[in-house]
Amino acid sequence: MTSKTPQFDLALDAYYAALELDEKGGQWRTCWFSGERFYVRPEDIAFYKEMRVPLPTLSPSERARRRMAFSPGYDFFKVASSATGKPVISVFPPTTPYKIYEHQYWFSDQWDALSYGRNADSEQLFFNQFAEVARDVPRPNLNTDSSNINSEFTNNSIFLKNSYMTYDSLYCEDMYYCESGIQSKNCMDCWVVMQSDTCYRARGDHMFQCFFCQEVENCLEGYFLIDCKNCERCFMCSNLRNKKYYFYNQPLTKEEYEKRMRAINLGSFDVLREKLVDYERLKQQAIHRGILKEHAVNSVGNKMYSVKDCYWVYFIYKSERVAYSIGIWGHRDCYDIAGGTNAELCYEFMTISSENNYGIKFSNFVNNSRNLEYCDSCHNCRDCFGCVGLRNKSFCILNRQYGEDEYWRKVDEIKTAMLARGEYGEFFPPGLAPFPYNISLVTSYPGYDDLEEAKRLGYRIEDISEQSMGENDQNIVSSHDLPIDIKDVDDSILDKIIFDEEHKKRFRITRHELEFYRKHNLSLPRVHPVIRMAQWRLNFDLRLRFFERACARCGKMMQTTFAPDRPEKNIWCDECYANQFL
């Protein structure tokens, strides 16, 4: 097959011919950001050759930082639409340099992203040219589309209905303060819930009426569970399989279980606080598998389900030959991906809640597209380079339309020049991040919250003040002064602004969540929802570090993501865990 970029291919072949590899066929490199040494495996080099890209110059952890810094965190702001002048809710702060359109307007035919196109000059630095296009093309106030119904305060999500402050979710309904939900409904304060209904502060799949649960599967009416499967009506239990009416890991009769449950009032903040202390103690004492995985063949990572030949992956489902990636479903032959479903032959791609992508490189929030490089916020496109905000387009460079032959000639020139200058081959540089680093998603993860370090690396830090909620002193109530029991909360709380004393942030209680708390007899939260959501990530390290620990049962040394200083001490190897529970 004749190359469409012959000059670039010759230059890249010369690059690979000059590489000095070790006896295994790999190479040790030093990250030019962090100074960290990292190894490029022979399998990695084979992938990079297939993708026609040079080897990375950044370590996997710094590559992850770059991608996640291009995604907004959990904050919403009120800004004026540049299209209509109307106030809109946006993930971009009022200080943003971009023009912001309502997403309904942004997806309409009332404007044309090609009108912002410009000529590409291969002799000039590419990212300077791209920055001009990225600055001028309007951005949607939210990363969403017309599939969402009555779900304005949501982001990075599609096919939502009646949801609020929900992120990175697909095909969900009545979700409040949730992240990474798939085919779930009636859930609140949940993270990574799949095919679940009526859950609160839970993580797992196929759950119904599960409250304060983690790593739970096929459970019904459970409270404070950790690593339980196929259980029904259990309270404060760990490591159960196929059990019913268990209380603090002890079996009870149906009558005795129901009697004890009636005596527990989780609508009382004091009682709930006591039970949460018990739950933390339970999690520390529970048996934990060193690596969470199911049907993971020849794979290295954590939280891997039905995967094969994957390496250094996290929260990955039904995928093959994927490396250095997080939060994906149905991917094949992909490296350095964050989010999305059903992608193939993609590399260095930030794409939460998108689907059906092929051959995407070094791009951000691209959906249902093929063969794009260095593109941002493009939908249903193919064969584009350095474009922003395009829909249903092909053969475009810097938002300018070309014929097919001219397109490939220009791309060949640009990529060859970029490779020679050391520009080509990795994700956008930090200076092009659309959000201030301090409100980006990456700061929710351990190891990435040092703002001074981020600033040194070139990320933008901004002092963003909390916006007024129209409050006056009579409307504000301290989180310390909220009623102890949900039964004592009347509808006047809906007119109040709660001040989270610990985190110095204001929030409101909505009608829907108040009814949820009342129906399920749950105490009002005292912590701002953005803080509550960020807390889910505290024990999930994007850097995916592994530690040598002895199995607590057999003593054999094993690799695990549980650091030695973690409070959980009962960590078992795969063999011991499988013999006991699988």
Coordinates of C-alpha atoms in Angstrom, one line a residue:
M1 CA 0.0 0.0 0.0
T2 CA 1.4 3.4 -1.0
S3 CA 2.1 5.7 1.9
K4 CA 0.0 8.8 2.2
T5 CA 2.8 10.6 4.1
P6 CA 6.0 9.4 2.4
Q7 CA 8.4 12.1 3.7
F8 CA 7.2 11.5 7.3
D9 CA 7.5 7.7 7.0
L10 CA 11.1 8.0 5.7
A11 CA 12.0 10.3 8.6
L12 CA 10.3 8.1 11.2
D13 CA 12.0 5.0 9.8
A14 CA 15.3 6.8 10.1
Y15 CA 14.4 7.6 13.7
Y16 CA 13.8 4.0 14.6
A17 CA 16.9 2.8 12.8
A18 CA 19.0 5.1 15.0
L19 CA 17.4 3.9 18.3
E20 CA 19.7 2.0 20.6
L21 CA 17.7 -0.8 22.3
D22 CA 18.8 -3.2 25.1
E23 CA 19.2 -7.0 24.7
K24 CA 15.4 -7.4 25.2
G25 CA 14.5 -5.0 22.5
G26 CA 13.3 -2.3 24.8
Q27 CA 14.8 1.0 26.1
W28 CA 15.1 2.9 29.4
R29 CA 14.3 6.5 29.1
T30 CA 14.3 9.5 31.5
C31 CA 11.1 11.6 31.7
W32 CA 12.1 15.2 30.8
F33 CA 9.3 16.5 33.1
S34 CA 9.8 14.6 36.3
G35 CA 13.3 13.0 35.8
E36 CA 11.7 9.6 36.5
R37 CA 13.3 6.6 34.7
F38 CA 10.8 4.5 32.8
Y39 CA 11.1 1.5 30.6
V40 CA 9.7 1.2 27.1
R41 CA 9.0 -2.5 26.6
P42 CA 9.6 -4.3 23.3
E43 CA 5.8 -4.7 23.1
D44 CA 5.4 -0.9 23.4
I45 CA 8.0 -0.2 20.7
A46 CA 6.1 -2.6 18.4
F47 CA 2.9 -0.7 19.1
Y48 CA 4.5 2.7 18.4
K49 CA 5.9 1.5 15.2
E50 CA 2.5 0.3 14.1
M51 CA 0.9 3.6 15.1
R52 CA 3.7 5.4 13.2
V53 CA 4.8 7.6 16.2
P54 CA 8.1 8.0 18.0
L55 CA 8.7 6.8 21.5
P56 CA 7.3 8.9 24.4
T57 CA 9.5 11.3 26.2
L58 CA 7.3 11.5 29.3
S59 CA 6.8 8.8 31.9
P60 CA 3.4 7.1 32.1
S61 CA 2.4 9.1 35.2
E62 CA 3.2 12.4 33.5
R63 CA 1.4 11.4 30.3
A64 CA -1.6 10.6 32.5
R65 CA -1.3 14.0 34.2
R66 CA -1.4 15.8 30.8
R67 CA -4.5 14.0 29.7
M68 CA -6.5 14.4 32.9
A69 CA -5.5 18.1 33.1
F70 CA -7.5 18.6 29.9
S71 CA -10.8 17.5 31.6
P72 CA -12.7 19.7 34.0
G73 CA -13.3 18.7 37.6
Y74 CA -16.6 18.9 39.4
D75 CA -17.2 22.6 39.5
F76 CA -19.9 24.5 37.6
F77 CA -19.9 28.2 37.0
K78 CA -22.3 30.8 35.7
V79 CA -21.1 32.6 32.6
A80 CA -22.8 34.6 29.7
S81 CA -23.2 32.8 26.4
S82 CA -21.2 34.4 23.7
A83 CA -23.9 33.4 21.2
T84 CA -27.1 34.7 22.9
G85 CA -25.9 36.7 25.9
K86 CA -28.0 34.5 28.2
P87 CA -26.5 33.2 31.5
V88 CA -25.6 29.6 31.3
I89 CA -24.1 26.9 33.5
S90 CA -20.6 26.0 32.4
V91 CA -17.5 24.0 33.3
F92 CA -15.5 26.9 32.2
P93 CA -14.9 29.6 34.9
P94 CA -15.8 33.3 34.2
T95 CA -12.1 34.0 33.6
T96 CA -12.0 31.7 30.6
P97 CA -10.4 33.2 27.5
Y98 CA -12.8 31.1 25.3
K99 CA -16.2 32.1 23.8
I100 CA -18.8 29.9 25.4
Y101 CA -22.0 28.7 23.6
E102 CA -24.9 26.9 25.1
H103 CA -24.3 23.3 24.0
Q104 CA -27.7 23.2 22.2
Y105 CA -26.5 26.2 20.1
W106 CA -23.0 24.8 19.7
F107 CA -24.4 21.6 18.2
S108 CA -26.7 23.5 15.9
D109 CA -26.2 24.7 12.3
Q110 CA -26.2 28.4 13.4
W111 CA -22.5 28.7 13.3
D112 CA -19.6 27.1 11.3
A113 CA -16.3 26.1 12.9
L114 CA -14.7 26.2 9.5
S115 CA -15.1 30.0 9.5
Y116 CA -12.2 30.1 12.1
G117 CA -9.8 28.1 9.8
R118 CA -6.4 29.4 8.8
N119 CA -3.5 28.3 6.7
A120 CA -1.0 25.9 8.2
D121 CA 2.7 26.8 7.9
S122 CA 5.0 23.8 8.3
E123 CA 7.9 26.1 9.0
Q124 CA 6.2 27.5 12.1
L125 CA 5.8 25.8 15.4
F126 CA 2.6 23.8 15.1
F127 CA 1.3 24.3 18.6
N128 CA 1.5 28.1 18.3
Q129 CA -0.7 27.8 15.2
F130 CA -3.1 25.4 16.9
A131 CA -3.3 27.6 20.0
E132 CA -4.7 30.4 17.8
V133 CA -7.5 28.2 16.5
A134 CA -8.2 26.7 19.9
R135 CA -8.5 30.2 21.4
D136 CA -10.9 31.5 18.7
V137 CA -13.3 28.5 18.2
P138 CA -16.2 28.7 20.6
R139 CA -16.6 25.9 23.2
P140 CA -19.8 24.3 24.5
N141 CA -20.7 25.2 28.0
L142 CA -20.9 21.5 28.8
N143 CA -19.4 18.4 27.2
T144 CA -22.8 16.8 26.4
D145 CA -25.2 16.4 23.5
S146 CA -28.9 16.3 22.7
S147 CA -29.3 12.8 24.0
N148 CA -29.5 14.2 27.6
I149 CA -33.0 15.2 28.9
N150 CA -33.5 17.5 31.8
S151 CA -29.9 17.1 32.9
E152 CA -28.3 20.5 32.5
F153 CA -26.0 20.2 35.5
T154 CA -24.1 17.2 34.1
N155 CA -20.9 16.8 32.1
N156 CA -19.0 14.3 30.0
S157 CA -22.2 12.3 29.8
I158 CA -24.7 11.1 27.2
F159 CA -28.1 9.5 27.3
L160 CA -29.0 10.9 30.7
K161 CA -32.5 11.7 32.0
N162 CA -33.4 13.8 35.0
S163 CA -29.9 13.8 36.4
Y164 CA -27.9 16.4 38.4
M165 CA -24.2 17.0 39.0
T166 CA -23.4 13.7 37.3
Y167 CA -20.3 13.1 35.3
D168 CA -18.7 10.6 32.9
S169 CA -21.9 8.5 32.7
L170 CA -23.9 6.7 30.1
Y171 CA -27.5 5.6 29.8
C172 CA -28.6 6.7 33.3
E173 CA -31.7 8.2 34.9
D174 CA -32.3 10.1 38.1
M175 CA -28.7 10.2 39.1
Y176 CA -27.5 12.9 41.6
Y177 CA -23.8 13.5 42.5
C178 CA -22.6 10.4 40.7
E179 CA -19.7 9.6 38.5
S180 CA -19.0 6.8 36.0
G181 CA -22.5 5.3 36.1
I182 CA -23.6 3.0 33.3
Q183 CA -27.2 1.9 32.8
S184 CA -28.2 2.8 36.3
K185 CA -31.0 4.9 37.9
N186 CA -32.1 6.4 41.2
C187 CA -28.6 6.6 42.6
M188 CA -27.0 9.3 44.7
D189 CA -23.4 9.9 45.7
C190 CA -22.2 6.9 43.8
W191 CA -19.0 6.2 41.8
V192 CA -18.6 3.5 39.2
V193 CA -22.0 1.9 39.4
M194 CA -23.3 -0.4 36.7
Q195 CA -26.8 -1.6 36.1
S196 CA -27.8 -0.6 39.6
D197 CA -30.9 0.9 41.0
T198 CA -31.6 3.0 44.2
C199 CA -28.1 3.1 45.7
Y200 CA -26.3 5.6 47.9
R201 CA -22.6 6.1 48.4
A202 CA -22.0 2.8 46.7
R203 CA -19.6 1.3 44.1
G204 CA -20.3 -2.0 42.3
D205 CA -22.7 -3.5 39.8
H206 CA -26.1 -5.1 39.7
M207 CA -27.0 -3.6 43.0
F208 CA -30.5 -2.7 44.3
Q209 CA -31.1 -0.6 47.3
C210 CA -27.5 -0.8 48.5
F211 CA -26.2 1.9 50.8
F212 CA -22.6 2.6 51.8
C213 CA -21.2 -0.4 49.8
Q214 CA -18.0 -1.0 47.9
E215 CA -16.9 -3.8 45.5
V216 CA -20.4 -5.3 45.7
E217 CA -22.1 -7.4 43.0
N218 CA -25.6 -8.8 42.6
C219 CA -26.7 -7.6 46.1
L220 CA -30.1 -6.6 47.3
E221 CA -30.9 -4.3 50.3
G222 CA -27.4 -4.2 51.7
Y223 CA -25.8 -1.7 54.1
F224 CA -22.1 -1.1 54.8
L225 CA -20.9 -4.0 52.7
I226 CA -17.4 -4.6 51.3
D227 CA -16.5 -7.4 48.8
C228 CA -19.9 -9.1 48.9
K229 CA -21.6 -11.0 46.1
N230 CA -25.1 -12.5 45.6
C231 CA -26.2 -11.4 49.0
E232 CA -29.5 -10.1 50.2
R233 CA -30.4 -8.1 53.3
C234 CA -27.1 -8.0 55.0
F235 CA -25.7 -5.2 57.3
M236 CA -22.0 -4.4 58.0
C237 CA -20.5 -7.4 56.4
S238 CA -17.4 -8.3 54.4
N239 CA -16.4 -11.1 52.0
L240 CA -19.8 -12.8 51.9
R241 CA -21.0 -15.0 49.1
N242 CA -24.6 -16.1 48.6
K243 CA -25.8 -15.1 52.1
K244 CA -29.0 -13.6 53.4
Y245 CA -29.8 -11.9 56.8
Y246 CA -26.3 -11.5 58.0
F247 CA -25.6 -8.8 60.6
Y248 CA -21.9 -7.9 61.4
N249 CA -20.9 -11.0 59.5
Q250 CA -23.1 -13.2 61.7
P251 CA -26.2 -15.1 60.5
L252 CA -29.6 -14.2 61.9
T253 CA -33.1 -15.4 61.4
K254 CA -35.3 -13.1 59.3
E255 CA -37.2 -11.9 62.3
E256 CA -34.1 -11.2 64.3
Y257 CA -32.5 -9.4 61.4
E258 CA -35.5 -7.2 60.8
K259 CA -35.7 -6.4 64.6
R260 CA -32.1 -5.2 64.7
M261 CA -32.5 -3.2 61.6
R262 CA -35.6 -1.4 63.0
A263 CA -33.4 -0.4 66.0
I264 CA -30.9 1.4 63.7
N265 CA -31.8 5.0 62.7
L266 CA -29.5 6.0 59.9
G267 CA -31.6 9.2 59.6
S268 CA -29.7 10.4 62.7
F269 CA -26.4 12.0 61.9
D270 CA -24.9 10.8 65.2
V271 CA -25.9 7.2 64.5
L272 CA -24.7 7.3 60.9
R273 CA -21.4 8.7 62.0
E274 CA -21.0 5.8 64.5
K275 CA -21.8 3.2 61.8
L276 CA -19.3 4.8 59.4
V277 CA -16.6 4.4 62.0
D278 CA -17.6 0.7 62.3
Y279 CA -17.5 0.5 58.5
E280 CA -14.0 1.9 58.3
R281 CA -12.9 -0.7 60.9
L282 CA -14.6 -3.4 58.9
K283 CA -12.8 -2.4 55.7
Q284 CA -9.5 -2.5 57.4
Q285 CA -10.2 -6.0 58.8
A286 CA -11.8 -7.4 55.6
I287 CA -9.9 -9.7 53.3
H288 CA -8.7 -7.8 50.2
R289 CA -7.5 -9.3 47.0
G290 CA -4.1 -8.0 46.1
I291 CA -5.2 -7.1 42.6
L292 CA -8.9 -6.7 41.8
K293 CA -9.6 -8.6 38.6
E294 CA -11.9 -11.1 36.9
H295 CA -11.1 -13.0 33.7
A296 CA -7.9 -11.1 33.2
V297 CA -5.5 -13.0 31.0
N298 CA -1.9 -12.1 30.7
S299 CA -2.6 -8.6 32.1
V300 CA -1.1 -6.2 34.6
G301 CA -3.2 -3.6 36.4
N302 CA -6.0 -3.2 38.8
K303 CA -9.8 -3.5 38.5
M304 CA -9.6 -5.5 35.3
Y305 CA -12.6 -7.3 34.1
S306 CA -12.7 -9.6 31.0
V307 CA -9.4 -8.4 29.5
K308 CA -6.5 -9.9 27.7
D309 CA -2.9 -8.9 27.1
C310 CA -3.3 -5.5 28.9
Y311 CA -0.6 -3.7 30.8
W312 CA -0.6 -1.0 33.4
V313 CA -4.4 -0.5 33.2
Y314 CA -7.0 0.7 35.7
F315 CA -10.8 0.2 35.6
I316 CA -10.8 -1.6 32.3
Y317 CA -13.5 -3.8 30.9
K318 CA -13.8 -6.2 27.9
S319 CA -10.6 -5.0 26.2
E320 CA -7.5 -6.5 24.5
R321 CA -4.0 -5.3 24.0
V322 CA -4.4 -2.0 25.9
A323 CA -1.7 -0.3 28.0
Y324 CA -1.3 2.8 30.2
S325 CA -5.0 3.5 30.2
I326 CA -7.9 4.1 32.6
G327 CA -11.7 3.9 32.6
I328 CA -12.3 2.2 29.3
W329 CA -14.7 -0.4 27.8
G330 CA -14.4 -2.4 24.7
H331 CA -11.0 -1.1 23.5
R332 CA -8.5 -2.9 21.3
D333 CA -4.9 -2.0 20.5
C334 CA -4.9 1.3 22.3
Y335 CA -2.3 3.0 24.5
D336 CA -2.6 6.0 26.9
I337 CA -6.4 6.4 26.8
A338 CA -8.6 8.0 29.4
G339 CA -12.3 7.0 29.1
G340 CA -14.6 6.0 26.4
T341 CA -16.1 2.8 24.8
N342 CA -15.4 0.8 21.7
A343 CA -12.1 2.3 20.3
E344 CA -9.4 0.7 18.3
L345 CA -5.8 1.8 17.3
C346 CA -5.9 5.0 19.4
Y347 CA -3.0 6.6 21.3
E348 CA -2.7 9.5 23.7
F349 CA -6.4 10.3 23.8
M350 CA -8.6 11.9 26.4
T351 CA -12.1 11.0 25.7
I352 CA -14.5 10.4 28.6
S353 CA -18.0 9.3 27.6
S354 CA -17.3 9.0 23.9
E355 CA -17.6 6.0 21.7
N356 CA -16.7 4.4 18.4
N357 CA -13.4 6.0 17.6
Y358 CA -10.7 4.5 15.4
G359 CA -7.1 5.7 14.7
I360 CA -7.3 8.8 17.0
K361 CA -3.9 10.2 18.2
F362 CA -3.0 13.1 20.6
S363 CA -6.6 14.3 20.8
N364 CA -9.2 15.5 23.3
F365 CA -12.9 14.8 23.5
V366 CA -13.4 13.3 20.1
N367 CA -16.5 11.2 19.4
N368 CA -17.4 8.7 16.6
S369 CA -14.5 9.6 14.4
R370 CA -11.6 8.1 12.4
N371 CA -8.0 9.1 11.8
L372 CA -7.8 12.4 13.6
E373 CA -4.6 13.8 15.1
Y374 CA -4.2 16.8 17.5
C375 CA -7.9 17.5 17.4
D376 CA -10.2 18.8 20.1
S377 CA -14.0 18.6 20.5
C378 CA -14.7 17.1 17.1
H379 CA -17.6 14.8 16.3
N380 CA -18.3 12.4 13.5
C381 CA -15.2 13.5 11.6
R382 CA -12.4 11.6 9.7
D383 CA -9.0 12.5 8.4
C384 CA -8.5 15.8 10.2
F385 CA -5.4 17.3 11.7
G386 CA -5.2 20.1 14.3
C387 CA -8.9 21.0 14.3
V388 CA -11.3 22.2 17.0
G389 CA -15.1 22.0 17.2
L390 CA -15.7 20.3 13.8
R391 CA -18.7 18.1 13.1
N392 CA -19.2 15.9 10.1
K393 CA -16.1 17.1 8.4
S394 CA -13.1 15.4 6.7
F395 CA -9.7 16.5 5.2
C396 CA -9.4 19.6 7.4
I397 CA -6.2 21.2 8.8
L398 CA -6.5 23.9 11.4
N399 CA -10.2 24.1 10.6
R400 CA -9.5 24.8 6.9
Q401 CA -11.0 22.5 4.3
Y402 CA -8.8 20.8 1.7
G403 CA -9.2 18.3 -1.1
E404 CA -8.1 14.8 -0.3
D405 CA -4.8 14.9 -2.2
E406 CA -3.9 18.4 -0.9
Y407 CA -4.8 17.4 2.6
W408 CA -2.3 14.5 2.6
R409 CA 0.4 16.5 1.0
K410 CA 0.1 19.2 3.7
V411 CA -0.1 16.7 6.5
D412 CA 3.0 15.0 5.3
E413 CA 4.9 18.4 5.3
I414 CA 3.6 19.3 8.8
K415 CA 4.3 16.0 10.5
T416 CA 7.7 15.7 9.0
A417 CA 8.6 19.2 10.2
M418 CA 7.1 18.5 13.6
L419 CA 9.1 15.3 14.0
A420 CA 12.3 17.1 13.1
R421 CA 11.6 19.8 15.7
G422 CA 10.6 17.2 18.4
E423 CA 7.0 18.5 18.4
Y424 CA 5.3 15.4 17.0
G425 CA 4.4 12.3 19.0
E426 CA 2.8 13.3 22.3
F427 CA -0.3 14.9 23.7
F428 CA -0.9 18.6 23.8
P429 CA 1.5 20.6 26.0
P430 CA 0.3 21.9 29.3
G431 CA 0.0 25.5 28.1
L432 CA -2.9 24.4 25.8
A433 CA -5.0 22.9 28.6
P434 CA -8.5 24.5 28.4
F435 CA -9.0 24.7 32.1
P436 CA -6.9 26.0 35.0
Y437 CA -5.0 23.1 36.5
N438 CA -6.5 23.7 40.0
I439 CA -10.0 23.0 38.8
S440 CA -9.1 20.1 36.4
L441 CA -10.0 16.5 37.1
V442 CA -6.4 15.5 37.7
T443 CA -6.1 17.3 41.1
S444 CA -8.7 14.8 42.5
Y445 CA -6.0 12.1 42.3
P446 CA -3.2 11.5 44.8
G447 CA 0.1 12.8 43.7
Y448 CA -1.2 15.5 41.4
D449 CA -2.5 18.1 43.8
D450 CA 0.8 20.0 44.2
L451 CA -0.1 23.3 42.5
E452 CA 3.4 24.7 42.7
E453 CA 4.9 21.6 41.0
A454 CA 2.2 21.9 38.3
K455 CA 3.0 25.5 37.7
R456 CA 6.7 24.6 37.4
L457 CA 5.7 22.1 34.7
G458 CA 3.8 24.7 32.7
Y459 CA 0.2 24.3 33.8
R460 CA -1.9 27.3 34.4
I461 CA -3.0 28.1 37.9
E462 CA -5.8 30.6 38.6
D463 CA -7.4 32.0 41.7
I464 CA -11.0 31.3 41.1
S465 CA -13.4 32.7 43.7
E466 CA -16.6 30.9 44.6
Q467 CA -19.5 32.5 42.9
S468 CA -22.4 34.0 44.8
M469 CA -25.5 31.9 45.1
G470 CA -27.6 35.0 45.8
E471 CA -27.4 34.4 49.5
N472 CA -28.0 36.7 52.5
D473 CA -27.3 36.0 56.1
Q474 CA -30.8 34.8 56.8
N475 CA -30.6 32.1 54.2
I476 CA -27.2 30.6 55.3
V477 CA -27.2 27.8 57.8
S478 CA -24.0 26.2 59.1
S479 CA -23.4 22.5 58.5
H480 CA -22.9 22.3 62.3
D481 CA -26.5 23.6 62.8
L482 CA -28.4 21.2 60.6
P483 CA -31.0 19.0 62.3
I484 CA -29.5 15.8 63.6
D485 CA -32.4 13.7 62.4
I486 CA -33.9 13.7 58.9
K487 CA -37.3 13.5 60.5
D488 CA -36.7 17.0 61.9
V489 CA -35.9 18.5 58.5
D490 CA -38.8 20.4 57.0
D491 CA -39.1 21.9 53.5
S492 CA -37.6 25.2 54.5
I493 CA -34.2 23.6 54.1
L494 CA -34.8 23.9 50.3
D495 CA -34.6 27.7 50.7
K496 CA -31.4 27.6 52.7
I497 CA -27.7 27.7 51.7
I498 CA -25.7 25.3 53.7
F499 CA -22.1 26.4 54.6
D500 CA -19.8 23.5 54.8
E501 CA -17.7 24.6 57.8
E502 CA -14.9 22.2 57.2
H503 CA -14.2 23.0 53.5
K504 CA -15.6 26.6 53.5
K505 CA -18.0 26.0 50.6
R506 CA -21.7 26.6 50.1
F507 CA -24.2 24.2 48.7
R508 CA -28.0 23.6 48.5
I509 CA -30.3 20.6 49.1
T510 CA -32.6 19.9 46.1
R511 CA -36.1 18.7 46.3
H512 CA -35.2 15.4 44.7
E513 CA -32.4 14.6 47.2
L514 CA -34.4 15.7 50.2
E515 CA -37.1 13.2 49.2
F516 CA -34.5 10.5 48.7
Y517 CA -33.1 11.1 52.2
R518 CA -36.6 11.0 53.7
K519 CA -37.7 7.9 51.8
H520 CA -34.6 5.9 52.8
N521 CA -34.2 7.5 56.2
L522 CA -30.7 9.0 55.7
S523 CA -29.2 11.9 57.5
L524 CA -28.5 15.1 55.6
P525 CA -25.0 15.4 54.3
R526 CA -22.7 18.0 55.9
V527 CA -20.1 18.1 53.2
H528 CA -20.2 20.0 49.9
P529 CA -21.0 17.6 47.0
V530 CA -17.9 18.5 45.1
I531 CA -15.8 17.5 48.1
R532 CA -17.8 14.3 48.6
M533 CA -17.2 13.3 45.0
A534 CA -13.5 14.1 45.1
Q535 CA -13.1 11.9 48.1
W536 CA -14.0 8.8 46.1
R537 CA -10.7 9.2 44.3
L538 CA -8.4 9.5 47.3
N539 CA -7.4 5.8 47.3
F540 CA -7.1 5.5 43.5
D541 CA -3.7 6.4 42.3
L542 CA -3.4 7.2 38.6
R543 CA 0.2 6.3 38.8
L544 CA -0.8 2.7 39.5
R545 CA 2.1 1.9 41.8
F546 CA 2.7 -1.7 42.8
F547 CA 4.2 -2.9 46.1
E548 CA 5.8 -6.1 47.3
R549 CA 3.8 -7.5 50.2
A550 CA 3.5 -10.9 51.8
C551 CA 0.1 -12.6 51.5
A552 CA -1.6 -12.4 54.8
R553 CA -2.7 -16.0 54.5
C554 CA 0.2 -18.0 53.0
G555 CA 3.1 -15.6 53.3
K556 CA 4.0 -15.7 49.7
M557 CA 5.4 -12.4 48.3
M558 CA 3.1 -10.8 45.8
Q559 CA 2.5 -7.6 43.9
T560 CA -0.4 -5.4 45.1
T561 CA -1.6 -1.9 44.8
F562 CA -2.1 -1.7 48.6
A563 CA 0.9 0.2 49.9
P564 CA 2.5 -1.2 53.1
D565 CA 1.3 1.9 55.1
R566 CA -2.3 1.5 54.1
P567 CA -4.7 0.6 57.0
E568 CA -5.9 -2.6 55.2
K569 CA -3.6 -5.4 56.4
N570 CA -5.5 -8.5 55.4
I571 CA -4.2 -8.6 51.8
W572 CA -4.4 -12.0 50.1
C573 CA -2.7 -13.3 46.9
D574 CA -4.7 -14.5 43.9
E575 CA -4.4 -18.1 44.7
C576 CA -5.5 -17.8 48.3
Y577 CA -8.4 -15.5 47.4
A578 CA -9.5 -17.7 44.6
N579 CA -9.5 -20.8 46.8
Q580 CA -11.6 -19.1 49.4
F581 CA -14.1 -17.1 47.4
L582 CA -14.1 -18.0 43.7

